[in-house]
CSV table of C-alpha atoms and ligand atoms in Angstrom, one decimal:
chain,number,residue,atom,x,y,z
A,1280,MET,CA,0.0,0.0,0.0
A,1281,ILE,CA,1.3,3.4,-0.9
A,1282,LEU,CA,0.5,6.4,1.3
A,1283,ALA,CA,1.0,10.0,0.2
A,1284,LYS,CA,0.9,13.1,2.2
A,1285,ILE,CA,1.3,16.7,0.9
A,1286,GLY,CA,1.6,19.0,3.9
A,1287,ILE,CA,0.6,22.6,3.9
A,1288,THR,CA,4.2,23.7,4.6
A,1289,GLY,CA,5.2,22.4,1.2
A,1290,GLU,CA,6.6,19.2,2.5
A,1291,ILE,CA,6.0,16.3,0.2
A,1292,LYS,CA,6.2,13.0,1.8
A,1293,ARG,CA,5.4,9.6,0.4
A,1294,ILE,CA,5.7,6.2,2.0
A,1295,CYS,CA,6.1,3.3,-0.3
A,1296,LYS,CA,6.3,0.1,1.7
A,1297,ASN,CA,9.5,0.6,3.7
A,1298,PHE,CA,10.7,3.5,1.7
A,1299,VAL,CA,10.3,7.0,3.0
A,1300,CYS,CA,11.2,9.9,0.8
A,1301,ASN,CA,11.1,13.3,2.4
A,1302,TYR,CA,11.7,16.5,0.5
A,1303,ASP,CA,12.2,19.4,2.8
A,1304,ILE,CA,11.4,22.6,1.1
A,1305,ASN,CA,13.5,24.7,3.5
A,1306,ASP,CA,16.9,23.1,3.5
A,1307,VAL,CA,16.6,21.2,0.2
A,1308,THR,CA,17.9,18.0,1.6
A,1309,LEU,CA,16.5,14.6,0.7
A,1310,VAL,CA,16.0,12.4,3.7
A,1311,HIS,CA,15.4,8.8,3.0
A,1312,THR,CA,15.4,5.3,4.3
A,1313,CYS,CA,15.4,2.5,1.9
A,1314,ALA,CA,14.2,-1.0,1.5
A,1315,SER,CA,15.2,-3.4,-1.2
A,1316,ASP,CA,12.0,-3.4,-3.2
A,1317,VAL,CA,11.7,0.1,-4.5
A,1318,THR,CA,10.3,-0.8,-7.9
A,1319,GLN,CA,8.0,2.0,-8.8
A,1320,ASN,CA,7.9,5.8,-9.0
A,1321,LEU,CA,7.2,7.2,-5.6
A,1322,ILE,CA,5.1,10.2,-6.4
A,1323,GLU,CA,2.6,10.1,-9.3
A,1324,PRO,CA,1.8,13.2,-11.4
A,1325,MET,CA,-1.6,13.6,-9.9
A,1326,ASP,CA,-0.1,14.0,-6.5
A,1327,ILE,CA,2.1,16.8,-7.7
A,1328,HIS,CA,-0.8,18.6,-9.4
A,1329,ALA,CA,-2.6,18.5,-6.1
A,1330,ALA,CA,0.1,20.6,-4.6
A,1331,ARG,CA,2.2,23.4,-6.0
A,1332,PRO,CA,4.0,21.5,-8.8
A,1333,LEU,CA,7.0,23.8,-8.9
A,1334,ASP,CA,7.8,23.2,-5.3
A,1335,ALA,CA,8.6,19.6,-6.1
A,1336,VAL,CA,11.3,20.7,-8.5
A,1337,LYS,CA,14.4,20.9,-6.3
A,1338,ILE,CA,18.1,20.7,-6.0
A,1339,ILE,CA,19.4,17.8,-4.0
A,1340,THR,CA,23.0,17.5,-2.7
A,1341,LEU,CA,24.5,14.2,-3.5
A,1342,PRO,CA,27.2,12.4,-1.4
A,1343,ARG,CA,30.8,13.5,-2.0
A,1344,ILE,CA,33.7,11.2,-1.3
A,1345,HIS,CA,36.7,13.6,-1.0
A,1346,ASP,CA,39.9,12.1,-2.1
A,1347,PRO,CA,43.3,13.6,-2.9
A,1348,ARG,CA,43.2,11.5,-6.1
A,1349,GLY,CA,40.0,13.3,-7.1
A,1350,ASN,CA,36.5,13.4,-5.7
A,1351,LEU,CA,33.6,11.0,-6.3
A,1352,THR,CA,29.9,11.4,-6.2
A,1353,PHE,CA,27.2,8.7,-6.6
A,1354,ALA,CA,23.5,8.3,-6.8
A,1355,GLU,CA,21.5,5.1,-6.2
A,1356,SER,CA,18.0,4.4,-7.2
A,1357,GLY,CA,15.8,4.3,-4.1
A,1358,ALA,CA,18.3,6.2,-2.0
A,1359,GLN,CA,19.4,9.6,-3.4
A,1360,ILE,CA,17.2,9.1,-6.5
A,1361,PRO,CA,13.5,9.1,-5.4
A,1362,PHE,CA,12.4,6.9,-8.3
A,1363,SER,CA,13.4,3.7,-10.1
A,1364,LEU,CA,16.1,4.4,-12.5
A,1365,ASN,CA,15.6,3.0,-16.0
A,1366,ARG,CA,17.6,5.2,-18.3
A,1367,ALA,CA,20.5,7.6,-18.5
A,1368,TYR,CA,21.4,10.0,-21.3
A,1369,TRP,CA,23.6,13.0,-21.5
A,1370,ILE,CA,23.7,16.2,-23.5
A,1371,TYR,CA,27.1,17.7,-24.5
A,1372,ASP,CA,28.8,19.8,-27.2
A,1373,VAL,CA,25.9,22.3,-27.0
A,1374,PRO,CA,26.8,25.4,-29.1
A,1375,ALA,CA,26.6,28.8,-27.4
A,1376,GLY,CA,23.1,30.2,-27.4
A,1377,GLU,CA,21.4,26.8,-28.2
A,1378,GLU,CA,18.5,25.5,-26.1
A,1379,ARG,CA,17.6,21.9,-25.3
A,1380,GLY,CA,14.5,20.4,-23.8
A,1381,GLY,CA,11.3,22.2,-24.6
A,1382,HIS,CA,8.9,19.5,-23.4
A,1383,SER,CA,7.0,18.0,-20.4
A,1384,HIS,CA,6.4,14.4,-19.6
A,1385,HIS,CA,3.3,12.5,-18.5
A,1386,GLU,CA,5.1,9.9,-16.4
A,1387,MET,CA,8.9,10.5,-16.4
A,1388,TRP,CA,10.8,11.5,-13.4
A,1389,GLN,CA,14.2,13.1,-14.0
A,1390,LEU,CA,17.4,13.9,-12.1
A,1391,LEU,CA,19.6,16.4,-13.9
A,1392,ILE,CA,23.3,16.8,-13.0
A,1393,ALA,CA,25.9,19.1,-14.4
A,1394,VAL,CA,28.7,16.6,-14.5
A,1395,GLY,CA,30.8,19.1,-16.4
A,1396,GLY,CA,30.5,22.9,-16.7
A,1397,SER,CA,27.2,24.6,-16.1
A,1398,PHE,CA,23.8,25.3,-17.6
A,1399,ASN,CA,20.4,26.7,-16.6
A,1400,VAL,CA,17.2,24.7,-16.3
A,1401,ASN,CA,14.0,26.7,-16.7
A,1402,VAL,CA,10.9,25.0,-15.3
A,1403,CYS,CA,7.3,25.9,-15.7
A,1404,ASP,CA,4.1,24.4,-14.2
A,1405,GLY,CA,1.9,26.1,-16.8
A,1406,GLU,CA,1.8,29.4,-15.1
A,1407,ASN,CA,4.9,30.1,-13.1
A,1408,TRP,CA,8.5,29.8,-14.2
A,1409,ARG,CA,11.7,29.2,-12.2
A,1410,THR,CA,15.3,29.0,-13.2
A,1411,PHE,CA,17.9,26.7,-11.6
A,1412,THR,CA,21.6,27.0,-12.4
A,1413,LEU,CA,23.4,23.6,-12.2
A,1414,ASN,CA,27.2,24.0,-11.9
A,1415,ARG,CA,28.3,21.4,-9.3
A,1416,PRO,CA,28.8,17.7,-10.1
A,1417,TYR,CA,27.5,16.8,-6.6
A,1418,GLU,CA,24.2,18.6,-7.0
A,1419,GLY,CA,21.1,17.3,-8.9
A,1420,LEU,CA,17.8,18.8,-9.9
A,1421,ILE,CA,14.8,16.6,-9.4
A,1422,ILE,CA,12.0,17.2,-12.0
A,1423,PRO,CA,8.7,15.3,-11.5
A,1424,PRO,CA,6.3,14.6,-14.4
A,1425,GLY,CA,4.0,17.5,-15.4
A,1426,ILE,CA,6.7,20.1,-15.5
A,1427,TRP,CA,7.8,21.9,-18.7
A,1428,ARG,CA,11.6,22.3,-18.9
A,1429,THR,CA,14.1,24.0,-21.2
A,1430,LEU,CA,17.9,23.9,-20.8
A,1431,ASP,CA,20.0,26.8,-21.9
A,1432,ASN,CA,23.1,28.9,-21.2
A,1433,PHE,CA,25.4,25.9,-21.5
A,1434,SER,CA,29.0,26.8,-20.7
A,1435,SER,CA,31.8,25.5,-22.8
A,1436,GLY,CA,32.3,21.9,-21.8
A,1437,GLY,CA,28.9,21.8,-20.2
A,1438,VAL,CA,27.6,18.3,-19.9
A,1439,CYS,CA,24.0,17.5,-18.6
A,1440,LEU,CA,23.6,14.0,-17.3
A,1441,SER,CA,20.0,12.9,-17.1
A,1442,LEU,CA,18.9,10.0,-15.0
A,1443,VAL,CA,15.2,9.1,-15.6
A,1444,SER,CA,12.6,6.7,-14.5
A,1445,THR,CA,11.2,5.5,-17.8
A,1446,HIS,CA,12.5,3.9,-20.9
A,1447,TYR,CA,12.4,6.2,-24.0
A,1448,GLU,CA,8.8,6.5,-25.2
A,1449,GLU,CA,7.9,9.4,-27.5
A,1450,ALA,CA,4.2,9.1,-26.3
A,1451,ASP,CA,5.4,10.2,-22.8
A,1452,TYR,CA,6.4,13.6,-24.2
A,1453,ILE,CA,4.3,16.8,-24.5
A,1454,ARG,CA,6.2,18.9,-27.0
A,1455,ASP,CA,3.8,21.7,-27.6
A,1456,PHE,CA,3.7,24.4,-24.9
A,1457,GLU,CA,0.0,25.2,-25.6
A,1458,ASP,CA,-0.9,21.5,-25.2
A,1459,PHE,CA,1.1,21.4,-22.0
A,1460,LYS,CA,-0.8,24.4,-20.6
A,1461,LYS,CA,-4.1,22.7,-21.4
A,1462,THR,CA,-3.0,19.6,-19.5
A,1463,CYS,CA,-2.2,21.8,-16.5
A,1464,ARG,CA,-5.7,23.3,-16.5
A,1465,GLN,CA,-7.4,19.9,-16.6
B,920,TYD,P1,14.8,15.0,-26.7
B,920,TYD,O1,14.4,14.3,-25.5
B,920,TYD,O2,13.8,15.8,-27.4
B,920,TYD,O3,16.1,15.9,-26.3
B,920,TYD,P2,16.0,17.3,-25.5
B,920,TYD,O4,15.6,16.8,-24.1
B,920,TYD,O5,17.2,18.0,-25.5
B,920,TYD,O6,14.9,18.1,-26.1
B,920,TYD,O7,15.5,13.9,-27.7
B,920,TYD,C1,16.1,14.3,-28.8
B,920,TYD,C2,16.1,13.2,-29.8
B,920,TYD,O8,16.8,12.1,-29.3
B,920,TYD,C3,14.7,12.7,-30.1
B,920,TYD,O9,14.7,12.4,-31.5
B,920,TYD,C4,14.6,11.4,-29.4
B,920,TYD,C5,16.0,10.9,-29.2
B,920,TYD,N1,16.2,10.2,-28.0
B,920,TYD,C6,16.3,8.9,-27.9
B,920,TYD,O10,16.2,8.2,-28.9
B,920,TYD,N2,16.5,8.2,-26.7
B,920,TYD,C7,16.5,8.9,-25.6
B,920,TYD,O11,16.7,8.3,-24.5
B,920,TYD,C8,16.4,10.4,-25.6
B,920,TYD,C9,16.4,11.2,-24.4
B,920,TYD,C10,16.2,11.0,-26.8
């Protein structure tokens, strides 16, 4: 049984079997405990639409293993990543002034990481926009379904690693902004 609770303070909490995923709006840390059987996405799009969707788009700080040989950061599905990881892709060699993204998703959860350089992620819930700058390889931006995103202002050498919850499926995309706004009003 899955329990969901969206508090009035903006806290989004969901309990999936033994898995507890707690986004804290104030200090943007992701608190979690984890069981072995995290096999499904933890928060469904309709839950997010019931709250303020943009509040669920957040920067998380990933573990850092400091080492004089070079630092290391990791992310595990069901631990730092609050969804089942099914696909990774990365965007690189973006010419100055170019924009990527420009779509929303029905089901797909995403964690974006600037593993090199920097770029901006502009997110929209159909009404409000917010811009996040990603420029640290130990930070990630969680984007739930139902959020429009564009990526721009890539630095030279900027690389966007994207860890997502679904296999590639064109039917999961909403690529027209007007169509997206209509889905937000429904
Ligand atoms: P798209 O997701 O539109 O890129 P962006 O997020 O920058 O807008 O994908 C661009 C093209 O790459 C599109 O033709 C589909 C293809 N593609 C795959 O085949 N598999 C994938 O996992 C992804 C993300 C894209």
